[in-house]
PDB file of C-alpha atoms in Angstrom:
ATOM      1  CA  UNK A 209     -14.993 -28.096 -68.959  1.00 86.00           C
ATOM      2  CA  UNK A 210     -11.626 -26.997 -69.626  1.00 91.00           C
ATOM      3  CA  UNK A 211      -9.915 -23.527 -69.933  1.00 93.00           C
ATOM      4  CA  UNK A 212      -9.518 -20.393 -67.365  1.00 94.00           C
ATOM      5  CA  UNK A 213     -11.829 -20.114 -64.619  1.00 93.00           C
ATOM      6  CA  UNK A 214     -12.942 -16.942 -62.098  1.00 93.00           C
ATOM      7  CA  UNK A 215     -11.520 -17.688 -58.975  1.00 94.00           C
ATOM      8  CA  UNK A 216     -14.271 -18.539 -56.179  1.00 92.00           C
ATOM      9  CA  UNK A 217     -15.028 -16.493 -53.258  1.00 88.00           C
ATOM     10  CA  UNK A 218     -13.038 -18.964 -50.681  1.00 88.00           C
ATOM     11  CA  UNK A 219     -10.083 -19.199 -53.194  1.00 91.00           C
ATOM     12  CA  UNK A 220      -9.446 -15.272 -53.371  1.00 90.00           C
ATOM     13  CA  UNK A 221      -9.861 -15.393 -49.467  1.00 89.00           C
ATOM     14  CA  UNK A 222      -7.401 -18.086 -49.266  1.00 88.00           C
ATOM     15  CA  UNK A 223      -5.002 -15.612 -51.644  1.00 88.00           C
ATOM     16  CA  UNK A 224      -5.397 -12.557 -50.244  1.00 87.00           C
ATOM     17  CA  UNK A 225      -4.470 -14.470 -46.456  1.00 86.00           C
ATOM     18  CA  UNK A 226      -2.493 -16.555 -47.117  1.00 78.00           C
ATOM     19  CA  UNK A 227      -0.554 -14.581 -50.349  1.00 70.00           C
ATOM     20  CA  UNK A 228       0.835 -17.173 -53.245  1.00 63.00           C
ATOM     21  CA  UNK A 229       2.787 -19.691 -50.757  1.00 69.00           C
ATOM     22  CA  UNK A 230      -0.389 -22.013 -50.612  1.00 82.00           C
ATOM     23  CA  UNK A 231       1.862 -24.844 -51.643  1.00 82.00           C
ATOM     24  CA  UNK A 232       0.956 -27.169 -48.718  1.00 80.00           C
ATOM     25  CA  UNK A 233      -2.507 -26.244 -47.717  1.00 86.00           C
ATOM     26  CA  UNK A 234      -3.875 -29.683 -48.121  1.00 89.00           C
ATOM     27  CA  UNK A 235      -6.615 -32.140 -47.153  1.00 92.00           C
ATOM     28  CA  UNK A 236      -5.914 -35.684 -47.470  1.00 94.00           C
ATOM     29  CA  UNK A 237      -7.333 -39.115 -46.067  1.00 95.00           C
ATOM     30  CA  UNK A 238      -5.874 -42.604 -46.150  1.00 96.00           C
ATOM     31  CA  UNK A 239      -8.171 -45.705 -47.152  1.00 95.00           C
ATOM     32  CA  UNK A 240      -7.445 -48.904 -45.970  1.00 94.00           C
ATOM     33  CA  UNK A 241      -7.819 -50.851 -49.516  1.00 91.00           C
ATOM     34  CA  UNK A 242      -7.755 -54.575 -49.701  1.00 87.00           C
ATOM     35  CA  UNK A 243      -4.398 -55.887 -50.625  1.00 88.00           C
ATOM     36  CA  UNK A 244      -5.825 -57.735 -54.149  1.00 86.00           C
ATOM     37  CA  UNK A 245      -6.493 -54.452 -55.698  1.00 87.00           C
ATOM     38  CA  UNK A 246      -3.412 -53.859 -58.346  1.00 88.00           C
ATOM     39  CA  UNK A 247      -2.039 -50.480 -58.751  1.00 93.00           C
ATOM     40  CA  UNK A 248      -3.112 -50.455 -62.059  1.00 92.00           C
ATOM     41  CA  UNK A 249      -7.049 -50.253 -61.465  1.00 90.00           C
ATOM     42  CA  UNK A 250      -5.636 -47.774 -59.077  1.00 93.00           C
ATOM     43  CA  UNK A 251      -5.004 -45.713 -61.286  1.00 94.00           C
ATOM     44  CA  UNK A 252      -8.056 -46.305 -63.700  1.00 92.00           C
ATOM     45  CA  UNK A 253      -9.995 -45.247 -60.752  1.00 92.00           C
ATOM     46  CA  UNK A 254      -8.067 -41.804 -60.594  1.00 94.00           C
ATOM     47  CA  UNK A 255      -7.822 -41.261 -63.979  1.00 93.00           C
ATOM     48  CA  UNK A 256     -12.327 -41.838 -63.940  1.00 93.00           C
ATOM     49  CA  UNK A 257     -12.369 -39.061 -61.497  1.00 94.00           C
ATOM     50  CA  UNK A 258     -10.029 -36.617 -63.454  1.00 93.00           C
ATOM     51  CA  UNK A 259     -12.186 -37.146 -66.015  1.00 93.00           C
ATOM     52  CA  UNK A 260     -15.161 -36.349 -64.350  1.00 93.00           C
ATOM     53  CA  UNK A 261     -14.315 -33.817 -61.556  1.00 93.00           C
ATOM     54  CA  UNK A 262     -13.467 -31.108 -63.815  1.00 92.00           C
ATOM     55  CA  UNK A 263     -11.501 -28.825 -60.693  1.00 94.00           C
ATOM     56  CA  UNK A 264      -9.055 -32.045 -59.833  1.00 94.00           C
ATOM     57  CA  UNK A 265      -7.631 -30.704 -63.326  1.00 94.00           C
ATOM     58  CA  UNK A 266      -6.828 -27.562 -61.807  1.00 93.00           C
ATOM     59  CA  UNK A 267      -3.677 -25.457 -62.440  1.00 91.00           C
ATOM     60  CA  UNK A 268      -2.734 -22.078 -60.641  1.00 91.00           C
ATOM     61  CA  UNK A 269      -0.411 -19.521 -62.286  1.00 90.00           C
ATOM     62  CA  UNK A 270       0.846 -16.838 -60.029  1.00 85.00           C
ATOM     63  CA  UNK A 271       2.196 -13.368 -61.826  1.00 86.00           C
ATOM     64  CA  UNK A 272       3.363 -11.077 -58.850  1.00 81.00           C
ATOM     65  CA  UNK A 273      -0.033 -10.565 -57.590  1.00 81.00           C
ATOM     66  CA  UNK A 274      -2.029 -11.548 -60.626  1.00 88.00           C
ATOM     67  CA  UNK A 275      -3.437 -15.700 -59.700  1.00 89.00           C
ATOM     68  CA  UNK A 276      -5.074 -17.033 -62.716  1.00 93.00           C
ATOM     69  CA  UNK A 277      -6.541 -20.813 -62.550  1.00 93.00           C
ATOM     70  CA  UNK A 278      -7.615 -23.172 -65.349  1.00 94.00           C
ATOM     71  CA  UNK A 279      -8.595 -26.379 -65.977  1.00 94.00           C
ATOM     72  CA  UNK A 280      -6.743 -28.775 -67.905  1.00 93.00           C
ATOM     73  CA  UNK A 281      -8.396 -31.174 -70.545  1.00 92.00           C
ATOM     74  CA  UNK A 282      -6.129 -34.064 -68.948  1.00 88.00           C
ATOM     75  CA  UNK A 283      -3.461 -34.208 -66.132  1.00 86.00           C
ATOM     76  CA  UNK A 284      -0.374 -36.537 -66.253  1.00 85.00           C
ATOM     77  CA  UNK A 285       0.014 -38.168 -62.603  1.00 89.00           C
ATOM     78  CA  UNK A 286       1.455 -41.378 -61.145  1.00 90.00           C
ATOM     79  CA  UNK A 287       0.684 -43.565 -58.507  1.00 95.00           C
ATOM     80  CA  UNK A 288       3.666 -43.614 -56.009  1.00 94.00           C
ATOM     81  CA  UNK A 289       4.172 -47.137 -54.832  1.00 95.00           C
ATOM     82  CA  UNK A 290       5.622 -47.097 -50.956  1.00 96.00           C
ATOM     83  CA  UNK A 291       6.699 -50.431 -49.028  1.00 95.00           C
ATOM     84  CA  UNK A 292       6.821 -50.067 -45.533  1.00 93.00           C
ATOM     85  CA  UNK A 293       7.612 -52.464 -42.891  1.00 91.00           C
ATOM     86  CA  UNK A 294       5.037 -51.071 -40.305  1.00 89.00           C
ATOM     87  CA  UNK A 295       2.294 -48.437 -40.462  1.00 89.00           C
ATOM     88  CA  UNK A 296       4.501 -46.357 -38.422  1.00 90.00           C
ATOM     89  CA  UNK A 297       5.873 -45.092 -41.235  1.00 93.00           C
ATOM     90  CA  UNK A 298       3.229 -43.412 -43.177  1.00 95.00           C
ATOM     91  CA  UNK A 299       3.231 -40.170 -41.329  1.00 94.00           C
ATOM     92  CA  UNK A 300       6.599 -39.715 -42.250  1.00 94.00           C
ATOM     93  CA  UNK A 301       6.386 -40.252 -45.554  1.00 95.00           C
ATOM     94  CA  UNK A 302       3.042 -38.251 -46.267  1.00 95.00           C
ATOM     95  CA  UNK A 303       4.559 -35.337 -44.630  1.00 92.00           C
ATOM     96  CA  UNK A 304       7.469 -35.207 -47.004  1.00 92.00           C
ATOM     97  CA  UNK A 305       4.950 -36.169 -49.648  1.00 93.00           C
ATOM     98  CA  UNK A 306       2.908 -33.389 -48.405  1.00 90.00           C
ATOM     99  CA  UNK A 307       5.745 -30.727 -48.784  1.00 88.00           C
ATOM    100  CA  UNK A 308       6.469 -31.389 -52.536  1.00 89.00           C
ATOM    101  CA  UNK A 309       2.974 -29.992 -53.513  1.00 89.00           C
ATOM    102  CA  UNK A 310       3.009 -26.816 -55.610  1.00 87.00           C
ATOM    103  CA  UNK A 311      -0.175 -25.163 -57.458  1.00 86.00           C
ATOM    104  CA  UNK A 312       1.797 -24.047 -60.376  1.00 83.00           C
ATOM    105  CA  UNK A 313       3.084 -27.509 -60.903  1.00 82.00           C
ATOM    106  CA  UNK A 314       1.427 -31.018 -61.159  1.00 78.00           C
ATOM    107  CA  UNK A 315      -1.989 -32.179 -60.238  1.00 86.00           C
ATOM    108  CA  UNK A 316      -3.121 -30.618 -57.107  1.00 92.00           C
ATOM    109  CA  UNK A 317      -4.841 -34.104 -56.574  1.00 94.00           C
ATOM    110  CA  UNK A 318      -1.952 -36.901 -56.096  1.00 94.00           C
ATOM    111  CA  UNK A 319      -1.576 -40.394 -54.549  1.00 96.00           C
ATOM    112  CA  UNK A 320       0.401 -42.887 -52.785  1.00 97.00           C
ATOM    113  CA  UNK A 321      -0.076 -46.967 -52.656  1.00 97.00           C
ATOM    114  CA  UNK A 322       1.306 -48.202 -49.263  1.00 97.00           C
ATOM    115  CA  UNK A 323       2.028 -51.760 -49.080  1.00 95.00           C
ATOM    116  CA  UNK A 324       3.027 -53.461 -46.264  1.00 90.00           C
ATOM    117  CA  UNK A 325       3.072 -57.191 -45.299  1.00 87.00           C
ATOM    118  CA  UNK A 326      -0.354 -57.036 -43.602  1.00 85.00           C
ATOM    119  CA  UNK A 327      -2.499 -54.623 -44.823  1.00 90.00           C
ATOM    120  CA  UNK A 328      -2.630 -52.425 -48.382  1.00 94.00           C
ATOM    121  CA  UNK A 329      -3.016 -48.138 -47.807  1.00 96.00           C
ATOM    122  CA  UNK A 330      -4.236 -45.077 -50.539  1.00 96.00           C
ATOM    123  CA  UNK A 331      -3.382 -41.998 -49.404  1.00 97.00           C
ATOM    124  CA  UNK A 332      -5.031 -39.169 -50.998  1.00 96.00           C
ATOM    125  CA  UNK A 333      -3.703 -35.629 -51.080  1.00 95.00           C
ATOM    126  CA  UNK A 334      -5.389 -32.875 -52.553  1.00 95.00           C
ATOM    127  CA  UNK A 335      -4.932 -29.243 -52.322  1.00 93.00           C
ATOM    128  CA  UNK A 336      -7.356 -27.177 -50.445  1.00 92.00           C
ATOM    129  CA  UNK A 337      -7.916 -24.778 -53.643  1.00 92.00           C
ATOM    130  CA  UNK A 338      -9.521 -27.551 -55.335  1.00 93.00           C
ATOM    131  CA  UNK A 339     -11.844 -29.276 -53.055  1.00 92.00           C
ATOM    132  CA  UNK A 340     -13.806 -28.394 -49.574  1.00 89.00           C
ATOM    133  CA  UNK A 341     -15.574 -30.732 -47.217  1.00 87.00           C
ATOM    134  CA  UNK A 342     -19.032 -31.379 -49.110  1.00 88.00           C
ATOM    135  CA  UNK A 343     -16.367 -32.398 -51.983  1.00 91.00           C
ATOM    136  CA  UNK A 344     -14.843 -35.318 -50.224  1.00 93.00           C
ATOM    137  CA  UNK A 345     -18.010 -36.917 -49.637  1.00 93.00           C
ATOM    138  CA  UNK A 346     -18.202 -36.972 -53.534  1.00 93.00           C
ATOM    139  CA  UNK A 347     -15.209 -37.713 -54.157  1.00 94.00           C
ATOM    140  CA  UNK A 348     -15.262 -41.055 -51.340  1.00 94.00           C
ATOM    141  CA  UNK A 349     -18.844 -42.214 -52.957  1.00 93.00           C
ATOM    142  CA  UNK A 350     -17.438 -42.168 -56.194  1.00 94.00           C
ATOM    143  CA  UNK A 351     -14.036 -44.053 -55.369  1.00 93.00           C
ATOM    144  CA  UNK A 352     -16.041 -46.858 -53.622  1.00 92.00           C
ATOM    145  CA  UNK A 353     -18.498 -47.195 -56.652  1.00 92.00           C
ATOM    146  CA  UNK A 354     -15.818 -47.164 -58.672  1.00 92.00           C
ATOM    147  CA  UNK A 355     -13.722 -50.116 -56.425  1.00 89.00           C
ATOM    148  CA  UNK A 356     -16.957 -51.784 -56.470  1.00 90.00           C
ATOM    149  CA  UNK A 357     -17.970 -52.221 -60.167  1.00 91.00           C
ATOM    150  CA  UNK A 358     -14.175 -53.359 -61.015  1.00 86.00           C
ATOM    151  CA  UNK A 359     -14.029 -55.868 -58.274  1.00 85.00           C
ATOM    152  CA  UNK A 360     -17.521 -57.190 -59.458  1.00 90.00           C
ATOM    153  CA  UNK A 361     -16.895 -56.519 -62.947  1.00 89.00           C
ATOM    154  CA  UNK A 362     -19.978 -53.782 -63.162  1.00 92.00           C
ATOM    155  CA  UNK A 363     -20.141 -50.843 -65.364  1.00 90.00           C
ATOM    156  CA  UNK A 364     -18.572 -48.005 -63.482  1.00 89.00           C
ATOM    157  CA  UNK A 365     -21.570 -45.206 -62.716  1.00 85.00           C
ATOM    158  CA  UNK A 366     -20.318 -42.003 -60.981  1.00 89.00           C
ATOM    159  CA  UNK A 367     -22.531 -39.614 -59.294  1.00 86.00           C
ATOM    160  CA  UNK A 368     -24.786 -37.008 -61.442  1.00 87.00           C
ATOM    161  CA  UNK A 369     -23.264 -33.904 -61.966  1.00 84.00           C
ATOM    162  CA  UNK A 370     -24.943 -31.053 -60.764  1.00 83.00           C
ATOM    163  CA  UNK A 371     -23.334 -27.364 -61.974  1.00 86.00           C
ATOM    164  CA  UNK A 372     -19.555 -26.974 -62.507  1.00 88.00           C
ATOM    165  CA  UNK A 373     -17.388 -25.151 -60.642  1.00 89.00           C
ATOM    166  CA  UNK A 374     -17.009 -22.433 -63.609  1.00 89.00           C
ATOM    167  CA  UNK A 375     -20.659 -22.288 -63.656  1.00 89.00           C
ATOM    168  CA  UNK A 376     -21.196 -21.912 -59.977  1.00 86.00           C
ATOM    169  CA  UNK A 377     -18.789 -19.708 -59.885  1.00 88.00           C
ATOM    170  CA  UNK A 378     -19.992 -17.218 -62.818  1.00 87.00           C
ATOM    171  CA  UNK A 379     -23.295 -17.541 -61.001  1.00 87.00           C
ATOM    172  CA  UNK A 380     -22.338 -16.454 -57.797  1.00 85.00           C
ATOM    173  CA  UNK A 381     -20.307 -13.575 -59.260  1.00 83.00           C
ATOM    174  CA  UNK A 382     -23.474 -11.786 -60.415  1.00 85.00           C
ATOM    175  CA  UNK A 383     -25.368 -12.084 -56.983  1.00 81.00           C
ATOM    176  CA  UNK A 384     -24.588 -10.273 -53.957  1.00 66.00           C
ATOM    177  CA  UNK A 385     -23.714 -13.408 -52.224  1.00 62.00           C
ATOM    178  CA  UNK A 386     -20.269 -13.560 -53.910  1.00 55.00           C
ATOM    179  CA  UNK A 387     -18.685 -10.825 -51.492  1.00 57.00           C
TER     180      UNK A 387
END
């Protein structure tokens, strides 16, 4: 699915409270990954669930108080690679990694490799807009399936979609539970 979306019930809530500076309203979670896993199936991993999560595409354009979101049909990103000497450091550096979100600009779903001499981190930051709680657990099943079929050399198989966001959306939109 790609193209302009209705924003959802939460998401107009989060506008009208919060107004447009929702720049740093993010959820993230750091995985300790093994330290044999190469930045480049990394990325193949992110790039599967781009692909597949159709909001992780998400842009926001903000016109005075007009928001509009749509969905991209890809999304450049990059895997930051960090060396640090201790894990000390990573709350530093996700902080200021934190700040440099905007909605208008980017992926609203970005990551960082930490490397240190002991032990191998991925941080992943998304914006609140774009996922919720019951989101992450999809999101965590299908980065571990995915981890698991490249490092056993296994087809990757990512969960079933159900209804898309749009759809959901549109849906709710026409009942009385919307408001």
């Amino acid at each position: 699915i790609t193209g302009e979306v209705p924003l959802g019930a939460i998401q107009e809530w989060l506008f009208a409270s919060k107004g447009s500076d929702l720049h740093h309203f993010n959820q993230d979670l750091l995985l300790e990954i093994p330290s044999t896993l190469e930045k480049t199936k990394i990325k193949e991993v992110i790039a599967l669930l781009f692909v597949h999560h159709d909001m992780l595409r998400t842009l926001f354009r903000v016109d005075g108080k007009k928001i509009t979101q749509s969905i991209q049909n890809q999304v450049n990103f990059d895997i930051e690679e960090v060396s640090i000497a201790s894990e000390s450091e990573i709350g530093v550096t996700t902080t200021a990694f934190n700040k440099m979100m905007r909605i208008d600009k980017g992926s609203l779903f970005r990551c960082l490799l930490f490397k240190t001499s002991r032990q191998n981190y991925l941080y992943l930051n998304i914006h609140h807009l774009v996922i919720d709680g019951f989101s992450w657990r999809i999101i965590i099943e299908d980065l571990q399936n995915c981890f698991q079929a490249f490092q056993s050399n296994k087809k990757v198989v990512l969960t079933k979609k159900s209804i898309s966001f749009k759809q959901w959306t549109e849906t709710l939109k026409t009942t009385d539970k919307f408001n």
